[in-house]
mmCIF file of C-alpha atoms in Angstrom:
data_model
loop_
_atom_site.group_PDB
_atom_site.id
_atom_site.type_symbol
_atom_site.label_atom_id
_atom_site.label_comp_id
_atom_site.label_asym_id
_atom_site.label_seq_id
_atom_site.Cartn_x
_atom_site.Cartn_y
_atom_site.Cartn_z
ATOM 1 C CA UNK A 1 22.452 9.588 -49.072
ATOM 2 C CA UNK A 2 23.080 6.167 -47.934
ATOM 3 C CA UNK A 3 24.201 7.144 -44.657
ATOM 4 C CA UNK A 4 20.673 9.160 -43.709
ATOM 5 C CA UNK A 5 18.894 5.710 -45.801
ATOM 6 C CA UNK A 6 20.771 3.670 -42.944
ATOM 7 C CA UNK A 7 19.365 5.692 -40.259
ATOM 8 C CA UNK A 8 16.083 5.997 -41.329
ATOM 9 C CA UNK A 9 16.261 1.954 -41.050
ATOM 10 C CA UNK A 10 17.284 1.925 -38.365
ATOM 11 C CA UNK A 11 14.910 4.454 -36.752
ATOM 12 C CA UNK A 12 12.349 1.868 -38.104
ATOM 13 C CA UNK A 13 13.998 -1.477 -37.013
ATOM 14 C CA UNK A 14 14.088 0.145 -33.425
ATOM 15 C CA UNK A 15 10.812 1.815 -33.438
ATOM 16 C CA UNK A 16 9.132 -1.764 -34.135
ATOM 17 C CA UNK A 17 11.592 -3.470 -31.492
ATOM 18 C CA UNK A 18 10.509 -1.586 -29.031
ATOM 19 C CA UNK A 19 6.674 -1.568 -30.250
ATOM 20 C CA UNK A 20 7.173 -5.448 -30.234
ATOM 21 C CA UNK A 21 8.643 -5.466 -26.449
ATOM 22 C CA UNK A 22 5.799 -3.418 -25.653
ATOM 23 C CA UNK A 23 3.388 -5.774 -26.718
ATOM 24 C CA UNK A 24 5.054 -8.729 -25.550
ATOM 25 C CA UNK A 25 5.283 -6.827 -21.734
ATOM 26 C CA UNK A 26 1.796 -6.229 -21.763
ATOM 27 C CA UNK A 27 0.429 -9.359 -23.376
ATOM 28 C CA UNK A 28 2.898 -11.396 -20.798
ATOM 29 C CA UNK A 29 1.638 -9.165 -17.884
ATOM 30 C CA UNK A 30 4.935 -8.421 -16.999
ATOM 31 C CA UNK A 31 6.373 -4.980 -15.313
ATOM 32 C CA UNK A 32 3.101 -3.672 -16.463
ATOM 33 C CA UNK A 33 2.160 -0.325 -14.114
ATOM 34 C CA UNK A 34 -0.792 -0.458 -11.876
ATOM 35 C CA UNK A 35 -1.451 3.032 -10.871
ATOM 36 C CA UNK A 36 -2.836 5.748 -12.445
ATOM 37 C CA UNK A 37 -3.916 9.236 -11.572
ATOM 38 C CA UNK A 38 -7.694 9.715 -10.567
ATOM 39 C CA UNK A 39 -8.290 13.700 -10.165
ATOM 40 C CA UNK A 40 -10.544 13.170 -6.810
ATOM 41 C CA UNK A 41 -8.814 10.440 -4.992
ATOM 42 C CA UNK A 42 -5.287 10.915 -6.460
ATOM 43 C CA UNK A 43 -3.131 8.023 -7.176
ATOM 44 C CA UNK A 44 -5.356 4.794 -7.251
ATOM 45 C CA UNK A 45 -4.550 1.221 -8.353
ATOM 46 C CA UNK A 46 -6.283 0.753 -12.046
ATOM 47 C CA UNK A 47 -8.810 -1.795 -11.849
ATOM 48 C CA UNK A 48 -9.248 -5.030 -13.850
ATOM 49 C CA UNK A 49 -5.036 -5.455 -13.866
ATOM 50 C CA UNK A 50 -3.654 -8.483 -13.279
ATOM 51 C CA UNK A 51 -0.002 -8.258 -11.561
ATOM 52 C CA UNK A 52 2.971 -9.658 -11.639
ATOM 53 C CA UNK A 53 5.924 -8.341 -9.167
ATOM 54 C CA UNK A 54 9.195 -9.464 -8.365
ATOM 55 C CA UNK A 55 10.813 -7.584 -5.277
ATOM 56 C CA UNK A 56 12.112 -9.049 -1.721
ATOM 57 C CA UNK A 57 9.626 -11.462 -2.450
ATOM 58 C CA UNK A 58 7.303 -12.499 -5.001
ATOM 59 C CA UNK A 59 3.703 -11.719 -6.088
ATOM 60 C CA UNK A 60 1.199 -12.795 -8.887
ATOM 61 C CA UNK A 61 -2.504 -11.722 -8.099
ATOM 62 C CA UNK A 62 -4.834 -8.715 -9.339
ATOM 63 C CA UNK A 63 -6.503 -5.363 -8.982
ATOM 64 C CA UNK A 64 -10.084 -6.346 -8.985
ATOM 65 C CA UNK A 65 -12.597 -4.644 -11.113
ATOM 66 C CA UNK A 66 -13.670 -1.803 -7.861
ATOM 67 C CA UNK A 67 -9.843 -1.251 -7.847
ATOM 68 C CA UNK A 68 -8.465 -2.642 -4.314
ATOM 69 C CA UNK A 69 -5.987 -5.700 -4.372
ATOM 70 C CA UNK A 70 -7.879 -9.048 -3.433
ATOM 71 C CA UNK A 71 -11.139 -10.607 -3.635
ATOM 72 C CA UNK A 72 -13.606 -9.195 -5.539
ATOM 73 C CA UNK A 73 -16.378 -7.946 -3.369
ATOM 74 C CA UNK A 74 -18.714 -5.267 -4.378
ATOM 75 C CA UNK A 75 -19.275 -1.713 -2.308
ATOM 76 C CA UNK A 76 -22.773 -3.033 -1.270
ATOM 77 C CA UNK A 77 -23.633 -6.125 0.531
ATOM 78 C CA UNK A 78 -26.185 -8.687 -0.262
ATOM 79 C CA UNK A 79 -26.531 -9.579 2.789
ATOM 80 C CA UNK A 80 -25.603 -8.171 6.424
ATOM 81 C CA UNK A 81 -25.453 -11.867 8.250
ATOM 82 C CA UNK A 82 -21.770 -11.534 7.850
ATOM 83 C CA UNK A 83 -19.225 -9.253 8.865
ATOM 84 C CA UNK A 84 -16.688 -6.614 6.784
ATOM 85 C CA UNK A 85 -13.587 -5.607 7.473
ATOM 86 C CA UNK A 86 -11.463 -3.040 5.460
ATOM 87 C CA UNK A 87 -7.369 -2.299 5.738
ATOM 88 C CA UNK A 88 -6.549 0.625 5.326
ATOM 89 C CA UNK A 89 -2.623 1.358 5.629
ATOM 90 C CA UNK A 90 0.810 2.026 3.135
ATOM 91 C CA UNK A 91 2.893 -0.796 0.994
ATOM 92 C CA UNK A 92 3.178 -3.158 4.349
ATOM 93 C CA UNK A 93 -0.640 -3.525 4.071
ATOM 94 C CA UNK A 94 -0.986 -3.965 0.714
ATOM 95 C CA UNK A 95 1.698 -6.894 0.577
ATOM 96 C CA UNK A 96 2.573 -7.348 -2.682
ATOM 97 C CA UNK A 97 5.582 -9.533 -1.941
ATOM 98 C CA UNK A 98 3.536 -12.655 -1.210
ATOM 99 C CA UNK A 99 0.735 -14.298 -2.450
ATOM 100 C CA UNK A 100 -3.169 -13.400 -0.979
ATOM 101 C CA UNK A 101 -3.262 -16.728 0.636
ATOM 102 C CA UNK A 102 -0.352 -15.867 2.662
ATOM 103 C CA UNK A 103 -1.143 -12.469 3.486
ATOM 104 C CA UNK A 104 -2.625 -11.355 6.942
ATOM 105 C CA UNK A 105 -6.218 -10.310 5.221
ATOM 106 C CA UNK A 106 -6.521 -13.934 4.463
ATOM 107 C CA UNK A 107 -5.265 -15.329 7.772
ATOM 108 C CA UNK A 108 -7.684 -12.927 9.570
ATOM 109 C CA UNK A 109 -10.591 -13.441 7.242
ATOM 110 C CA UNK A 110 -10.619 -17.769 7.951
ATOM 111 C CA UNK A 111 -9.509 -17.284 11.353
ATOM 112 C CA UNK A 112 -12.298 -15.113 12.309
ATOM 113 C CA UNK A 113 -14.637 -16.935 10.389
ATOM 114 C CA UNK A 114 -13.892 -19.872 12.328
ATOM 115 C CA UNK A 115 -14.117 -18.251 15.537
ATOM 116 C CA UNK A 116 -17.140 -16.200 15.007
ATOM 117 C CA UNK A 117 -19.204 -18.790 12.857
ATOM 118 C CA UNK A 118 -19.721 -16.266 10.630
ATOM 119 C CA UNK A 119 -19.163 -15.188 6.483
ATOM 120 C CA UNK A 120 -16.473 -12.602 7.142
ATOM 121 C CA UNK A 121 -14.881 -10.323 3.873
ATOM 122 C CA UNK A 122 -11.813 -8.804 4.338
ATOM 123 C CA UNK A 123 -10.796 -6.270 2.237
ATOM 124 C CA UNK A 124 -7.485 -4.902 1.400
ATOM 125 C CA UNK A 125 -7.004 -1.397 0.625
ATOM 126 C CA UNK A 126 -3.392 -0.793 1.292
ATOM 127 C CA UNK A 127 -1.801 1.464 -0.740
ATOM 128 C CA UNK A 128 1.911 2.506 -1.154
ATOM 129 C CA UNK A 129 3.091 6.079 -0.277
ATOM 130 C CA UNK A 130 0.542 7.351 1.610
ATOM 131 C CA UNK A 131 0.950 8.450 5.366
ATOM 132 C CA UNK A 132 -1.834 9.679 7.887
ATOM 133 C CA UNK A 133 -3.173 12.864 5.741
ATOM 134 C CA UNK A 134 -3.315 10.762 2.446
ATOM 135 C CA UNK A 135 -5.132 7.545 4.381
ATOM 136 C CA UNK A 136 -7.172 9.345 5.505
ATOM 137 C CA UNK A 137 -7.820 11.348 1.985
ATOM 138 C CA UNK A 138 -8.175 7.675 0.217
ATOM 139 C CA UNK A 139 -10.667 7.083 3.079
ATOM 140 C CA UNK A 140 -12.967 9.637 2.468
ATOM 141 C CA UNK A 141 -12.578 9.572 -0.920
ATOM 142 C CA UNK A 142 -12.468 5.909 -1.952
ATOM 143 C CA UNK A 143 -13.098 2.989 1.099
ATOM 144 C CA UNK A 144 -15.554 5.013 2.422
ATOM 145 C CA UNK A 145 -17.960 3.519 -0.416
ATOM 146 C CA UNK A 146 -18.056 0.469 0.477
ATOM 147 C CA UNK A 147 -20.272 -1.329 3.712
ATOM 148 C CA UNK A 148 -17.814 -2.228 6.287
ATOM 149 C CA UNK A 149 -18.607 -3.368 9.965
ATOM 150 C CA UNK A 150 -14.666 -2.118 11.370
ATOM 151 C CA UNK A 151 -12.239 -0.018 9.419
ATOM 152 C CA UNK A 152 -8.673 -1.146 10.345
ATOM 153 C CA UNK A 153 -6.379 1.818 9.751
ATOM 154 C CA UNK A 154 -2.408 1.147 10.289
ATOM 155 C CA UNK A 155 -0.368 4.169 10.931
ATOM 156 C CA UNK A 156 3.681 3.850 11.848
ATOM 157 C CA UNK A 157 4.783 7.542 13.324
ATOM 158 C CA UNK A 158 6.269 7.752 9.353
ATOM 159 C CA UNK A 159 2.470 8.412 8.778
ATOM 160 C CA UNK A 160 2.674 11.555 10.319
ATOM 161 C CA UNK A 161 5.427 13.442 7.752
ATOM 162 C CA UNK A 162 3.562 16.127 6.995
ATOM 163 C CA UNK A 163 4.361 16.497 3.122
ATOM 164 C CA UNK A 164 2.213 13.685 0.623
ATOM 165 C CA UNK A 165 3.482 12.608 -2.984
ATOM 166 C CA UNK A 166 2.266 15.203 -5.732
ATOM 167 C CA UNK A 167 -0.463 13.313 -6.500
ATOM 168 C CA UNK A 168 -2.443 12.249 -3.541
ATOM 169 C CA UNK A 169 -4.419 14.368 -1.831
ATOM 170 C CA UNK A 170 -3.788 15.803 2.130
ATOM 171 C CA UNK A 171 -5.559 18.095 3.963
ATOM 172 C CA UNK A 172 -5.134 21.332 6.002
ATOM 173 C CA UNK A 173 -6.698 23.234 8.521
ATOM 174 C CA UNK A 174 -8.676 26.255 7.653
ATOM 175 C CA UNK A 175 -10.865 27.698 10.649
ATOM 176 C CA UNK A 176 -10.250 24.805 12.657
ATOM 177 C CA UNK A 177 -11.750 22.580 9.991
ATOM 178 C CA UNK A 178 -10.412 20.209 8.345
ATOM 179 C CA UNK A 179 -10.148 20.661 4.473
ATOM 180 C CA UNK A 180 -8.896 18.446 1.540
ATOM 181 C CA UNK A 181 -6.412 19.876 -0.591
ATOM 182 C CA UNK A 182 -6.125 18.804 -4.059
ATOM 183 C CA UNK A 183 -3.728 20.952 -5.438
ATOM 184 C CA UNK A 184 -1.741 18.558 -8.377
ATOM 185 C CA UNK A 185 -5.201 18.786 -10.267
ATOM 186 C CA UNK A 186 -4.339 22.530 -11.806
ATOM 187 C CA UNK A 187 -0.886 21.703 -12.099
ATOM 188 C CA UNK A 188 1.063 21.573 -15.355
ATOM 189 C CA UNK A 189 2.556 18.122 -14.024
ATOM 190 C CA UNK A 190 -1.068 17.037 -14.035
ATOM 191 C CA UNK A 191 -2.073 18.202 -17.357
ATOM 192 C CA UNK A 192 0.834 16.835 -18.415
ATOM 193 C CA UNK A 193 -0.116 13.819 -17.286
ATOM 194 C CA UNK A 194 -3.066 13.697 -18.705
ATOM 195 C CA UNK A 195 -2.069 14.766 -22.262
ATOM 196 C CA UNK A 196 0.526 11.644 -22.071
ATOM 197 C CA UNK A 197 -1.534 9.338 -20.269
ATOM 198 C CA UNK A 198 -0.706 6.640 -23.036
ATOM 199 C CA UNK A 199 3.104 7.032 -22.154
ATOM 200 C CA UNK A 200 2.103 6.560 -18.183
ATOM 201 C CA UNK A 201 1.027 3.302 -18.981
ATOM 202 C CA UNK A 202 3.595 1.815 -20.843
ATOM 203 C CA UNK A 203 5.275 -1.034 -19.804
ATOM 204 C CA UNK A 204 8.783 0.355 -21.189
ATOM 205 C CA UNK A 205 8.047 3.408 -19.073
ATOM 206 C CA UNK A 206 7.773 1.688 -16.002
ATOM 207 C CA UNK A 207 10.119 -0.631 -17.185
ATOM 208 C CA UNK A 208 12.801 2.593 -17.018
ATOM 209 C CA UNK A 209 11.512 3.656 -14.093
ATOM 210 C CA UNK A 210 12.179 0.253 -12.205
ATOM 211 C CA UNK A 211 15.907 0.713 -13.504
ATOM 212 C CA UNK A 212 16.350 3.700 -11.969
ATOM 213 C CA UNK A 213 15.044 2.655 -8.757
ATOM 214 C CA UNK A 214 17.545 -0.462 -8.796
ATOM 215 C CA UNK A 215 20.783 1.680 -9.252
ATOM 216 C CA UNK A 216 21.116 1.661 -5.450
ATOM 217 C CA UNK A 217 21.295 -1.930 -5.550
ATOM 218 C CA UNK A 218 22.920 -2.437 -9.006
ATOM 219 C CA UNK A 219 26.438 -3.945 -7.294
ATOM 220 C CA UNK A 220 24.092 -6.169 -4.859
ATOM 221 C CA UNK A 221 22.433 -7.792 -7.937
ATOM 222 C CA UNK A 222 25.622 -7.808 -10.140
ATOM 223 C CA UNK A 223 27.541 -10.327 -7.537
ATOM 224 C CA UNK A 224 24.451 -11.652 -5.994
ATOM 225 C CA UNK A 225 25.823 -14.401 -3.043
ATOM 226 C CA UNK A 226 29.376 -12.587 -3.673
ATOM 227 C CA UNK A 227 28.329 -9.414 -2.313
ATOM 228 C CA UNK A 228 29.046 -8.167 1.010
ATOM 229 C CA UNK A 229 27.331 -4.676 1.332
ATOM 230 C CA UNK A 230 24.627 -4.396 4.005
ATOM 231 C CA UNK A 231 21.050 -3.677 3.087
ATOM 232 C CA UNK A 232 18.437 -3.215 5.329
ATOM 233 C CA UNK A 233 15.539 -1.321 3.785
ATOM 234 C CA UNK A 234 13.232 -1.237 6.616
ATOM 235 C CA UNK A 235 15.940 0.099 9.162
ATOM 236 C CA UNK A 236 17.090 2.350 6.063
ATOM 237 C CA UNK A 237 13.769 3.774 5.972
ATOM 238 C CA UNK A 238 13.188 4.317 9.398
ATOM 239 C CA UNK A 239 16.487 6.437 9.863
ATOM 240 C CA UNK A 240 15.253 8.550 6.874
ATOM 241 C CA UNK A 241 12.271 9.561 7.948
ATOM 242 C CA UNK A 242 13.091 9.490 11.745
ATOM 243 C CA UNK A 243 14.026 13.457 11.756
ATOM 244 C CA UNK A 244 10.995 14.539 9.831
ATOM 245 C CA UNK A 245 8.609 12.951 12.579
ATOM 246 C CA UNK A 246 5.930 16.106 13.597
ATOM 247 C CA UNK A 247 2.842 15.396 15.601
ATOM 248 C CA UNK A 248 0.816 18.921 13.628
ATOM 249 C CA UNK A 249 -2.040 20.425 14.563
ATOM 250 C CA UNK A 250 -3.647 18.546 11.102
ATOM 251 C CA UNK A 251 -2.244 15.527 12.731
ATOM 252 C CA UNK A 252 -3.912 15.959 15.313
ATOM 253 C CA UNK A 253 -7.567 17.310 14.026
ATOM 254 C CA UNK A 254 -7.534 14.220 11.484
ATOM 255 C CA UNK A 255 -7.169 11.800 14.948
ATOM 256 C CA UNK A 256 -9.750 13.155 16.547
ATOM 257 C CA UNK A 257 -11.868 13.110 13.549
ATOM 258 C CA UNK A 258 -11.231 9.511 12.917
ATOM 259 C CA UNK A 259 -11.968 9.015 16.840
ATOM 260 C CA UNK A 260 -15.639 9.810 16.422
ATOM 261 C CA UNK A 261 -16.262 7.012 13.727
ATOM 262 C CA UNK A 262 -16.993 4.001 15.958
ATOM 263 C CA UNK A 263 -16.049 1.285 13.295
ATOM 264 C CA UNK A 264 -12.714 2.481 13.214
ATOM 265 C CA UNK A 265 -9.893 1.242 14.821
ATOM 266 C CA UNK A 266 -5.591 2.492 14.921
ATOM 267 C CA UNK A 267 -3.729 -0.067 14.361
ATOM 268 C CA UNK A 268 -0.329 0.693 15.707
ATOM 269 C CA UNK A 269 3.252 -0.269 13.879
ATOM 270 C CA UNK A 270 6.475 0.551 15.212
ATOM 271 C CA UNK A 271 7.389 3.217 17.993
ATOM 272 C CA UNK A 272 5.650 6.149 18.859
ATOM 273 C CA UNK A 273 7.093 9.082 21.207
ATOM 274 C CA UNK A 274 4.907 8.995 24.771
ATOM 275 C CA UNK A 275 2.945 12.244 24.043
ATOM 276 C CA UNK A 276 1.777 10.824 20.513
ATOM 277 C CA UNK A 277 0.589 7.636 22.478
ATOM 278 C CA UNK A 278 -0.898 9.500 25.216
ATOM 279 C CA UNK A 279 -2.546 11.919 22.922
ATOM 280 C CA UNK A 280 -4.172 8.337 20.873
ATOM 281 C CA UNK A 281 -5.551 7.462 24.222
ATOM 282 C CA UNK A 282 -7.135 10.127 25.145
ATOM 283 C CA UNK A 283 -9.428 10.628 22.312
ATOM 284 C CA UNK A 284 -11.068 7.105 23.532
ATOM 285 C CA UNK A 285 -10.702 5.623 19.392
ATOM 286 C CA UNK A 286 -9.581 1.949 19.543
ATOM 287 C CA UNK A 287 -6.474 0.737 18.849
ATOM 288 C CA UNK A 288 -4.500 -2.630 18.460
ATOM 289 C CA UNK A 289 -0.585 -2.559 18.812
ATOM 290 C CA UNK A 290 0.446 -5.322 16.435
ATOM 291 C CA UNK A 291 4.025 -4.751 17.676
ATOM 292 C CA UNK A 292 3.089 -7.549 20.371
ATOM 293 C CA UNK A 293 3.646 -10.266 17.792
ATOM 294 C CA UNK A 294 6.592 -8.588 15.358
ATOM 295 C CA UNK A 295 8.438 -8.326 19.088
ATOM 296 C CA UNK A 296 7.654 -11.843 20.277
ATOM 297 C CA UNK A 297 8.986 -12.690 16.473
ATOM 298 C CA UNK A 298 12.299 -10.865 17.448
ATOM 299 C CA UNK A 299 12.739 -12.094 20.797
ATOM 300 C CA UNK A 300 12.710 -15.938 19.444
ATOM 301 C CA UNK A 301 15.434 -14.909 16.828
ATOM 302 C CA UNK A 302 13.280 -14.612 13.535
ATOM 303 C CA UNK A 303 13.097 -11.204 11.768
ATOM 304 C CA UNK A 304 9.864 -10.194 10.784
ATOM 305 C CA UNK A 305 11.319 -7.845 8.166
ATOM 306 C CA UNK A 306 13.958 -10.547 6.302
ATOM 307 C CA UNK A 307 13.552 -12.345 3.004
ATOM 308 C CA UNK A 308 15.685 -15.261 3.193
ATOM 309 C CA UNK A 309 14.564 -16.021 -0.911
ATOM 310 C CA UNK A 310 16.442 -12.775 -1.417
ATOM 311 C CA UNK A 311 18.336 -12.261 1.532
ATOM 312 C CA UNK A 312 17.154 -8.738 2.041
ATOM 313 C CA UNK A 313 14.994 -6.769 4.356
ATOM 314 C CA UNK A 314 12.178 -5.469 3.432
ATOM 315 C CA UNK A 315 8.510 -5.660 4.252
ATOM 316 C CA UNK A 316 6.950 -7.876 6.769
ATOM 317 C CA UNK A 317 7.487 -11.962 5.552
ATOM 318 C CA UNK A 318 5.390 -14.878 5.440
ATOM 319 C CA UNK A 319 6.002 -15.449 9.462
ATOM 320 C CA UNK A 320 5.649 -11.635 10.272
ATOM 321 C CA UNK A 321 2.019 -12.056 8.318
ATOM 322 C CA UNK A 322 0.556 -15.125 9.916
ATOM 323 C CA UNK A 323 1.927 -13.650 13.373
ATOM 324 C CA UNK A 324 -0.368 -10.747 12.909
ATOM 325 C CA UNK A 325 -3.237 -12.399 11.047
ATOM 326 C CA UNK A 326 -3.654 -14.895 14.107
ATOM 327 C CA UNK A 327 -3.509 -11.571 16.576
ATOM 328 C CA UNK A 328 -5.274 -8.927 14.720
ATOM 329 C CA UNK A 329 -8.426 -12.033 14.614
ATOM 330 C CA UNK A 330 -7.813 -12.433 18.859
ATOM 331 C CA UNK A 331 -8.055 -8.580 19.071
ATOM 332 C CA UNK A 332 -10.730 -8.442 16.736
ATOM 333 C CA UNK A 333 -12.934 -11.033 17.996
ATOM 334 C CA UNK A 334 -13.115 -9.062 21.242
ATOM 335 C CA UNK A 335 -13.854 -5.849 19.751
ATOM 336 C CA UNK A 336 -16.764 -7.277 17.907
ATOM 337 C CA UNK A 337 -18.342 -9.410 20.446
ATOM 338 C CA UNK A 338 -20.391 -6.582 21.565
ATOM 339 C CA UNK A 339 -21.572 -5.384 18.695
ATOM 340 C CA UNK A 340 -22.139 -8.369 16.402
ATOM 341 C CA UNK A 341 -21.566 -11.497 17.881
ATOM 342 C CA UNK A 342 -23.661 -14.059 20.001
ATOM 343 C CA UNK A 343 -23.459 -14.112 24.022
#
């Protein structure tokens, strides 16, 4: 009897340990998760969440209240003096290793504003895990609500893996048309979901979660300065996806579609084969190849990609993002000029 007493106390004393960690995570705003599961655009950032993230670098901003990272400005403008800009593009765009004042939306925003004399909003829609069928899905579905003078898509040849997370949405062809396929929302991982949503958002959850992704690096972290290992996650990355590389016929159809919108523009990360290139071309969209700066980085012997704080590799630095703030505002300015600014 007094051994099942001492386990019901315990059961208690651990239940309320945990509830109290909970609150405390939450409360603190710390390894708190910022995505949740929208059944039209798929995985979305939850808006009104203030973040806090430790990873090759360091972050502390928020998810404003329309649910994009950055300043808060609303879908419809009060005024069309000025001149919007969205990014649209995976975890490099979104930056959440650095602080907004150091990221390239806020370089290009001042920079452009001094050049063009003008009230310029950048916004920042990046979004981790999605390549070309899902940007283009959270396009449609999301930044496509809000006034913008040029959308800014990035796309690395990773972009064009065929196969999305479950829970973003990619389309397919079907009589040469493009259609969006949604199928997580009649899946029992999506009801599931759904039914547990409380358990999505806990903090001990993600917590977990954030463990699990470490384990790779758990040596690395145990002897810190002592250890020896190489880790390059960028180069890492690239290897892994190198094979899977397919230029599709959905590919393809969602290029050409994207061509016809003047306001957007490709911006173009990392290699692509000559036929992909050639292919970009020839549908007459705009592009700008921000591997001009990261290259001129390498050349002078700074890595765009390292984190000297944490001596890892990762996503693009403080120098890799005022190198293409400063460019993406030169190559801007000139795509503009003949649409919206004075002779």
């Amino acid at each position: 009897m007094n051994f099942i007493k001492s386990i019901f106390y315990f059961l208690i004393a651990a239940f309320l340990t945990l509830a109290g960690i909970e609150v405390y995570l939450r409360k603190a705003e710390i390894l708190t998760t910022i995505v949740e599961v929208d059944p039209i655009i798929g995985e979305k950032f939850i808006p009104n969440k203030n973040v806090t993230l430790v990873n090759e670098g360091f972050y502390i901003g928020s998810i404003n209240k329309y649910g994009y990272i950055g300043p808060e400005y609303a879908p419809k403008r009060t005024s069309t003096d000025g001149l919007r800009i969205t990014l649209l593009g995976d975890s490099y765009v979104a930056g959440v290793e650095l602080f907004d004042k150091a990221h390239f939306r806020y370089i290009l925003e001042k920079d452009l504003e001094h050049r063009t004399g003008k009230k310029v909003e950048v916004m920042n829609f990046g979004k981790d895990g999605l390549a070309l069928s899902g940007l283009f899905a959270y396009r449609n579905n999301f930044v496509s609500k809000f006034d913008q003078d040029l959308t800014m898509i990035f796309i690395n040849y990773r972009d064009f893996v065929a196969k999305e997370r479950f829970f973003i949405p990619n389309y397919d062809l079907q009589n040469d048309s493009l259609t969006m396929v949604s199928e997580f929302k009649s899946s029992d991982k999506f009801k599931s979901y759904q039914n547990f949503s409380f358990m999505n958002q806990a903090s001990l959850v993600f917590l977990f979660y954030k463990c699990m992704n470490l384990k790779s690096r758990a040596w690395k972290i145990i002897f810190d300065k002592f250890f020896t290992g190489d880790e390059d996650f960028a180069k890492k990355y690239e290897a892994e996806t190198t094979q899977s590389f397919g230029f599709t016929p959905v590919s393809k159809a969602i290029i050409d579609s994207l061509a016809k919108d003047p306001k957007v523009v490709l911006v173009l990360k990392g290699a692509f084969p000559d036929s992909v290139k050639t292919y970009i071309q020839n549908t007459g969209i705009k592009t700008i190849n921000i591997n001009i700066p990261l290259d001129s980085m390498t050349k002078a012997g700074s890595d765009p990609n390292y984190w000297a704080v944490s001596r890892r590799n990762g996503h693009w630095n403080h120098a890799a993002h005022m190198a293409i703030g400063n460019f993406l505002s030169q190559e801007t300015t000139q795509i503009l000029s003949k649409r919206f600014l004075p002779n």
